[in-house]
N, CA, C and O atoms as a Tinker XYZ file with bonds, in Angstrom:
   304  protein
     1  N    135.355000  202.587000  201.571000    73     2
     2  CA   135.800000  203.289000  200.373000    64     1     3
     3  C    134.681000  204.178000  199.821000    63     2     4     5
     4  O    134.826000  205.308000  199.354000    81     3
     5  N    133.702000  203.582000  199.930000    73     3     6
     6  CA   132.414000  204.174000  199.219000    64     5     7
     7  C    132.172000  205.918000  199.873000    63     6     8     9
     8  O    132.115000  207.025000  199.337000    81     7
     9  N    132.048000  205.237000  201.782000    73     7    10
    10  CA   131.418000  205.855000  202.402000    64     9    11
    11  C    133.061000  207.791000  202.533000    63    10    12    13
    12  O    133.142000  208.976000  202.855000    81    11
    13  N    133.679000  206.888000  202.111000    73    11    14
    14  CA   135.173000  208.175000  201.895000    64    13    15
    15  C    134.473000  209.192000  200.940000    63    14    16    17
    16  O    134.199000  210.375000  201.144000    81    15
    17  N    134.191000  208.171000  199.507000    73    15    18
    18  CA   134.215000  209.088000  198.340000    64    17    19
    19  C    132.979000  209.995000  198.945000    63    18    20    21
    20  O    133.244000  211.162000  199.231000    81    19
    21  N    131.676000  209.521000  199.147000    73    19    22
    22  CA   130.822000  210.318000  199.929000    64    21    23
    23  C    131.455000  211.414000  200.834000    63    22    24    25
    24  O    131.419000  212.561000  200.388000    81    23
    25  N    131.827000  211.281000  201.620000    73    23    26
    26  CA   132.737000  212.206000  202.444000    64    25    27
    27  C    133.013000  213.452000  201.884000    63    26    28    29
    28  O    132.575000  214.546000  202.239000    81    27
    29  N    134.118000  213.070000  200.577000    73    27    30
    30  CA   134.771000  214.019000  200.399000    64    29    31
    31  C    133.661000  214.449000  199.216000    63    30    32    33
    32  O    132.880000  215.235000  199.750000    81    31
    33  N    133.325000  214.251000  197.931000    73    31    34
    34  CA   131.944000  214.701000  197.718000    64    33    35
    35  C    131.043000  215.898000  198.662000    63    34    36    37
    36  O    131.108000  217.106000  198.433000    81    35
    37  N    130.167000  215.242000  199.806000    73    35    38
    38  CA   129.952000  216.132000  200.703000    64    37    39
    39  C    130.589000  217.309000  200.885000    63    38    40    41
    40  O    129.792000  218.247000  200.897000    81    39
    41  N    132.036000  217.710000  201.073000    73    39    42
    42  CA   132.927000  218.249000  201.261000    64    41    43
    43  C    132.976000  219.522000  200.338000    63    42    44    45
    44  O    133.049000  220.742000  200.482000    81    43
    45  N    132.902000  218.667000  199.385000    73    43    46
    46  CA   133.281000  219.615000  197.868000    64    45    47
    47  C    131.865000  220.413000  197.412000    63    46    48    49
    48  O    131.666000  221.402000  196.707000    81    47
    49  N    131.305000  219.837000  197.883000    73    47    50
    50  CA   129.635000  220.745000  197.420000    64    49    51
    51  C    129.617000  221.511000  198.701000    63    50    52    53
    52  O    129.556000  222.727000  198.519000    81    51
    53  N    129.654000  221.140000  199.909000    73    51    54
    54  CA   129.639000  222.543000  201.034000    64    53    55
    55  C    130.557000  223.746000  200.636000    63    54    56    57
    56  O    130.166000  224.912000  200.574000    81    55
    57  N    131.693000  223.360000  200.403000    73    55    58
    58  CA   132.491000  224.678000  199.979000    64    57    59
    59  C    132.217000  225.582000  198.153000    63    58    60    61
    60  O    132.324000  226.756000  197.798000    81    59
    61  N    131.827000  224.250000  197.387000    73    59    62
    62  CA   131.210000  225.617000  196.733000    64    61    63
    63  C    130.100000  226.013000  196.485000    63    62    64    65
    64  O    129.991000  226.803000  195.547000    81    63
    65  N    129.023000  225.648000  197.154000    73    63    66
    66  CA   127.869000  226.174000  197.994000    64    65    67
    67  C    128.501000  227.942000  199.186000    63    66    68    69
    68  O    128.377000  229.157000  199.026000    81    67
    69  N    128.927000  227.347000  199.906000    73    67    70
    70  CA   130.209000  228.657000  200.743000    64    69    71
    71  C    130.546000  229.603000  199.857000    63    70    72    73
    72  O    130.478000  230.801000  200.135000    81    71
    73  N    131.068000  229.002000  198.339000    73    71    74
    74  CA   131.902000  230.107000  197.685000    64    73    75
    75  C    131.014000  230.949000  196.893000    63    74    76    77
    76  O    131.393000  232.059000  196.521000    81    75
    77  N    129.681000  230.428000  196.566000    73    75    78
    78  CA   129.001000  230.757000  195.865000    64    77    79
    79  C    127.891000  232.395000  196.739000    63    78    80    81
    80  O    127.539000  233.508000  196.347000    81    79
    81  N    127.731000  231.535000  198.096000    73    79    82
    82  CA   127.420000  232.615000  198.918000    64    81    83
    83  C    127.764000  233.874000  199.191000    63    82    84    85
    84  O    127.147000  234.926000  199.358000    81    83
    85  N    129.430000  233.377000  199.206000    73    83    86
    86  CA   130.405000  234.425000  199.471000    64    85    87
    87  C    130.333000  235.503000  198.311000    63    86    88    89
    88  O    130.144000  236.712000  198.447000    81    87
    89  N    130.531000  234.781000  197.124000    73    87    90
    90  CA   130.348000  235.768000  195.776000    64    89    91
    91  C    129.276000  236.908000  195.596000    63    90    92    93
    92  O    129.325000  238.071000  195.196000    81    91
    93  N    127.756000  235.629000  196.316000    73    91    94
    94  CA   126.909000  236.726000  196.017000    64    93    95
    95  C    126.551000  238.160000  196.880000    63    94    96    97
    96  O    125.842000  239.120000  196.579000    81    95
    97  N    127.461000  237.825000  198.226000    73    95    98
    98  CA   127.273000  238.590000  199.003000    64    97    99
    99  C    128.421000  240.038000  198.909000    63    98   100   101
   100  O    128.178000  241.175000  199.313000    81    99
   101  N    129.229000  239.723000  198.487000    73    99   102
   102  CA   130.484000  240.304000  197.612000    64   101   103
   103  C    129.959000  241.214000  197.016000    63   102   104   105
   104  O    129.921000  242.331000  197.532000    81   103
   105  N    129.588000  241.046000  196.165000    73   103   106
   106  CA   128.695000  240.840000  194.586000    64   105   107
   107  C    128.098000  242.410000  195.232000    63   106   108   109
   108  O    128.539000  243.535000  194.997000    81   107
   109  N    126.889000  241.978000  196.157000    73   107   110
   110  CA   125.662000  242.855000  196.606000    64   109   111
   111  C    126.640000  244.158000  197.378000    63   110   112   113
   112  O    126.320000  245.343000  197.288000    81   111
   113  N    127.748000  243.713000  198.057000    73   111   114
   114  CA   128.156000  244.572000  198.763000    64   113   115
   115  C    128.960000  245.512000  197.939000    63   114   116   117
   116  O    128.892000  246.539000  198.614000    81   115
   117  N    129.568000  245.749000  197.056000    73   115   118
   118  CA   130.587000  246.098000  196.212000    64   117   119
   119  C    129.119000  247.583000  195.342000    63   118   120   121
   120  O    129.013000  248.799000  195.501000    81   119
   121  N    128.264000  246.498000  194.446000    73   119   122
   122  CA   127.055000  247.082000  193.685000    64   121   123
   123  C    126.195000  247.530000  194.438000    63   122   124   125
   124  O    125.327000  248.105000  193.781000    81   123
   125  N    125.937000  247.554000  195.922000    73   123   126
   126  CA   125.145000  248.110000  196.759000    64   125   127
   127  C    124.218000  249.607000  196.127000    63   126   128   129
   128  O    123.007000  249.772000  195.972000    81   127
   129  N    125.051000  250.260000  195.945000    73   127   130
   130  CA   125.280000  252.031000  195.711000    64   129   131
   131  C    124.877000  252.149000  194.433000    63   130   132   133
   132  O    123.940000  252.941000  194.332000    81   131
   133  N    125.222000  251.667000  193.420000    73   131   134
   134  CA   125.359000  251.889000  192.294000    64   133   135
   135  C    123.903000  250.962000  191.198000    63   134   136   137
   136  O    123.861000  250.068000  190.353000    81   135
   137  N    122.876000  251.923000  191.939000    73   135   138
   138  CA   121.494000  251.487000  191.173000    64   137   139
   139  C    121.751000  251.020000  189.789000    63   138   140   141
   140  O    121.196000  249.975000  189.452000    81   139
   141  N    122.575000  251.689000  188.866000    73   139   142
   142  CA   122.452000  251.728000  187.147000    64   141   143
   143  C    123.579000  250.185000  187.031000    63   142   144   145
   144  O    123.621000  249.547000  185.979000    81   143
   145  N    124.271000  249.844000  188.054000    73   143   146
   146  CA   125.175000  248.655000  187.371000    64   145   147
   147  C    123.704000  247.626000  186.456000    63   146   148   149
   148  O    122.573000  247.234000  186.746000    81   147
   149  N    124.598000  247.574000  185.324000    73   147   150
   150  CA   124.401000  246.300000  184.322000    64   149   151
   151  C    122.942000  247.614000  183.451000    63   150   152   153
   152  O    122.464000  247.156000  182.413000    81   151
   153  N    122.497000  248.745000  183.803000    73   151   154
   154  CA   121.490000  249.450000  182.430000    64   153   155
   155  C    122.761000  249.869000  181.276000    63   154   156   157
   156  O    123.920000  250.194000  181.533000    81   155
   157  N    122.059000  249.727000  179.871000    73   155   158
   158  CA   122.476000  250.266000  179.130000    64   157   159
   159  C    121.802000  251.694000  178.933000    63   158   160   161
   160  O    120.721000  252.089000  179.368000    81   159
   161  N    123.132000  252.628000  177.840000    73   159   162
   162  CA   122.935000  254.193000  177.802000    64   161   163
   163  C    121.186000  254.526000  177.609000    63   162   164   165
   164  O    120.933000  255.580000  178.193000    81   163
   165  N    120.342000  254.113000  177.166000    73   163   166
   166  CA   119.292000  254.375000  177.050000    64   165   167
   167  C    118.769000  254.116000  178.898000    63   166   168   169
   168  O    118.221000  254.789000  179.771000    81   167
   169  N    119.020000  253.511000  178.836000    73   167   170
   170  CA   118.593000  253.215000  181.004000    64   169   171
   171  C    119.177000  254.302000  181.826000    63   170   172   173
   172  O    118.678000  255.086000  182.633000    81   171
   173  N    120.731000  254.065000  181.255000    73   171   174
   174  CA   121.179000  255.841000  182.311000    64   173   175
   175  C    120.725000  257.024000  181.968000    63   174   176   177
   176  O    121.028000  257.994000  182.663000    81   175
   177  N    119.965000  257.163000  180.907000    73   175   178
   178  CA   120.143000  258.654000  180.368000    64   177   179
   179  C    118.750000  259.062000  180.799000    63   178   180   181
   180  O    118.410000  260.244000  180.843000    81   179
   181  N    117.787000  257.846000  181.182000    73   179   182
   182  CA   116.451000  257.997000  182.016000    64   181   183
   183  C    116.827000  257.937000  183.194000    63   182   184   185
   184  O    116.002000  258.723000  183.660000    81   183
   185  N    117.569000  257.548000  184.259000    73   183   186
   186  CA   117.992000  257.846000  185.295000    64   185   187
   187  C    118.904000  258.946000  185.422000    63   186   188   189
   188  O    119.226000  259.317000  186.551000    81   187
   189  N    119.401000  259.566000  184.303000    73   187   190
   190  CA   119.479000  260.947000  184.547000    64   189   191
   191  C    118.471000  262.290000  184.913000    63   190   192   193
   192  O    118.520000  263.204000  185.737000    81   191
   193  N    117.485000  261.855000  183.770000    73   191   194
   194  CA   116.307000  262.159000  184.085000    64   193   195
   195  C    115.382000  261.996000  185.460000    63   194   196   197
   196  O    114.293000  262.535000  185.657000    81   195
   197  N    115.837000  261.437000  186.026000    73   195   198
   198  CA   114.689000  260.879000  186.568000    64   197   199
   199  C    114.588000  261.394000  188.301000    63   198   200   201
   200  O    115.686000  261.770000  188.710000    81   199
   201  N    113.761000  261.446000  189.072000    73   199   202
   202  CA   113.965000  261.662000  190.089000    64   201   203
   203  C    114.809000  261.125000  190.910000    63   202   204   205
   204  O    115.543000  261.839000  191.593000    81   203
   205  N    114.837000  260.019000  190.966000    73   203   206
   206  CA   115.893000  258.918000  191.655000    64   205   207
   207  C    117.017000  259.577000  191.779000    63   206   208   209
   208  O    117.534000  259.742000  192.885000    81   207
   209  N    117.620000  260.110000  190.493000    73   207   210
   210  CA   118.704000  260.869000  190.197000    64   209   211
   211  C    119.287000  261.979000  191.421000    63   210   212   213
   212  O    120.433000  261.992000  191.869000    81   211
   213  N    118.292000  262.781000  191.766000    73   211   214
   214  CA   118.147000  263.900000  192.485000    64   213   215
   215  C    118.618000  262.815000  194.364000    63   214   216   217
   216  O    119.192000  263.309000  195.335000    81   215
   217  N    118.234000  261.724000  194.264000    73   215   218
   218  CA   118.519000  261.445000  195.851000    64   217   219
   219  C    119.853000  260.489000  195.747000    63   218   220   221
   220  O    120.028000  259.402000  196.299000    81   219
   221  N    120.707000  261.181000  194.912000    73   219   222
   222  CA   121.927000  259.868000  194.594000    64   221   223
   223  C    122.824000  261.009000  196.273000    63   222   224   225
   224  O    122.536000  262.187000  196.486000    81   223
   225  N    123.652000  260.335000  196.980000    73   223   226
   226  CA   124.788000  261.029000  197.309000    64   225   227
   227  C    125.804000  261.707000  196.579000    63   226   228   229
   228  O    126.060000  261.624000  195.378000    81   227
   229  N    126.342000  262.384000  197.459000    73   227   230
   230  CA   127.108000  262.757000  196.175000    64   229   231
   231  C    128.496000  262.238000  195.696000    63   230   232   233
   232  O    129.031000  262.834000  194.760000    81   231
   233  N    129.162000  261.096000  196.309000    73   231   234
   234  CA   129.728000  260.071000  195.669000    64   233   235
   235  C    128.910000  259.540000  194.822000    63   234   236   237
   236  O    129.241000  259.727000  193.652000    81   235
   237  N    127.664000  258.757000  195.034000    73   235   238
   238  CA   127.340000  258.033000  194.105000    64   237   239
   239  C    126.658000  259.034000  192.421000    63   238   240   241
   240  O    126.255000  258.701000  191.306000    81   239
   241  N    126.804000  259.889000  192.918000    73   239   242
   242  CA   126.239000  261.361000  192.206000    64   241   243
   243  C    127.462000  261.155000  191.229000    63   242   244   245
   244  O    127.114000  260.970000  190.063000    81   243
   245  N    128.757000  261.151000  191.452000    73   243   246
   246  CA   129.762000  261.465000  190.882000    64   245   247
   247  C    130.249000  260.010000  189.976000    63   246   248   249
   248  O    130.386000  259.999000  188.753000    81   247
   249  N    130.422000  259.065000  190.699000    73   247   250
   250  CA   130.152000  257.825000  189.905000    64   249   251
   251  C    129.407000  257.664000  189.030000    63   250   252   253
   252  O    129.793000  257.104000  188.004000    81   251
   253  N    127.899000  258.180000  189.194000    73   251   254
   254  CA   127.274000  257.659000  188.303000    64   253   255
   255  C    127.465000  258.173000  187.172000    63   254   256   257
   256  O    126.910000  257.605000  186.231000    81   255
   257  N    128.396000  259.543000  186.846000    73   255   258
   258  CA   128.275000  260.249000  185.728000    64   257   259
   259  C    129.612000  259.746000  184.849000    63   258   260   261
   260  O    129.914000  259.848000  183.660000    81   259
   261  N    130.168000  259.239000  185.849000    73   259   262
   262  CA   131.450000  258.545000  185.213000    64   261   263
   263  C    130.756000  257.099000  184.281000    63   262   264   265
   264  O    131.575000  256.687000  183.459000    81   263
   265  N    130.100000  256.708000  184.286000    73   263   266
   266  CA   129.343000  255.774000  183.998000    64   265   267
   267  C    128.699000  256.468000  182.861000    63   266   268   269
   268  O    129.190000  256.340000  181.740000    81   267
   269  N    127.875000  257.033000  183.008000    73   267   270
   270  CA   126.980000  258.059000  181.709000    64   269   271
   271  C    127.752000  259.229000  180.909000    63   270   272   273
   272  O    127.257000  259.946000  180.038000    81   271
   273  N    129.457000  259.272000  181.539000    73   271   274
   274  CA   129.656000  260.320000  180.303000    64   273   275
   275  C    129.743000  259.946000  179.180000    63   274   276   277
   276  O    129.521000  260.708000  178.239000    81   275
   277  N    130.289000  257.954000  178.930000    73   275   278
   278  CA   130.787000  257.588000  177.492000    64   277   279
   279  C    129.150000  257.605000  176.606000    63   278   280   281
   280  O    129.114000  257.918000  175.416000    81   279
   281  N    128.043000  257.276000  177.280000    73   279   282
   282  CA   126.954000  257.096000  176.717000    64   281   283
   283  C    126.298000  258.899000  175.979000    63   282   284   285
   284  O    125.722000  258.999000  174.896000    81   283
   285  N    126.539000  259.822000  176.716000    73   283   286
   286  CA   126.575000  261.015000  175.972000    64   285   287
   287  C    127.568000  261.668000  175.108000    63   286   288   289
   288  O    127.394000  262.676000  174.424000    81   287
   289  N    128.579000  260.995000  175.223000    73   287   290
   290  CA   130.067000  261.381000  174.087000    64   289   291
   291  C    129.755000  260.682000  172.963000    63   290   292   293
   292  O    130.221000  261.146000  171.922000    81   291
   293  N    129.089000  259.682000  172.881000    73   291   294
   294  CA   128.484000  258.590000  171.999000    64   293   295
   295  C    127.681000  259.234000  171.023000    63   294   296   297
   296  O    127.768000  259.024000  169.813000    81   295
   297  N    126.540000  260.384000  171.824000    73   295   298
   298  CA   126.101000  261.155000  171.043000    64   297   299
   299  C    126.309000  262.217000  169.958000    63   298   300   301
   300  O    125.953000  262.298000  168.783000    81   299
   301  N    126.943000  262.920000  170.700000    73   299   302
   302  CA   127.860000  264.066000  169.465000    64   301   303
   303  C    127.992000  263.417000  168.401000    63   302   304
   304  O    128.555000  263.927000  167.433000    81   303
């Protein structure tokens, strides 16, 4: 009985150990591209600035401004 509950225990921590992996790898693959995920408008508006800026693709060029237009509309 003991050696069951162990078992399934075991069981239950491998898979969300697994799920947790899975997430973070998810996670990395999805945000790969997108240097500015999680800066606030003061962070994008220096990575507008900034050289970095200049070697974005130009998808990620275009994303990123979708991201920084609410932080300059903010301004006006």
């Amino acid at each position: 009985m003991i050696e069951k509950k162990f078992t399934t225990l075991s069981i239950m921590i491998t898979i969300g150990i697994t799920a947790v992996i899975i997430l973070a790898v998810f996670q990395n693959f999805i945000f790969a591209d997108e240097v500015w995920y999680g800066m606030n408008c003061e962070q994008l508006k220096e990575l507008a600035l900034s050289p970095e800026h200049r070697n974005f693709t130009e998808q990620q060029h275009m994303e990123f401004h979708k991201v920084l237009q609410p932080c300059i509309e903010g301004d006006q």
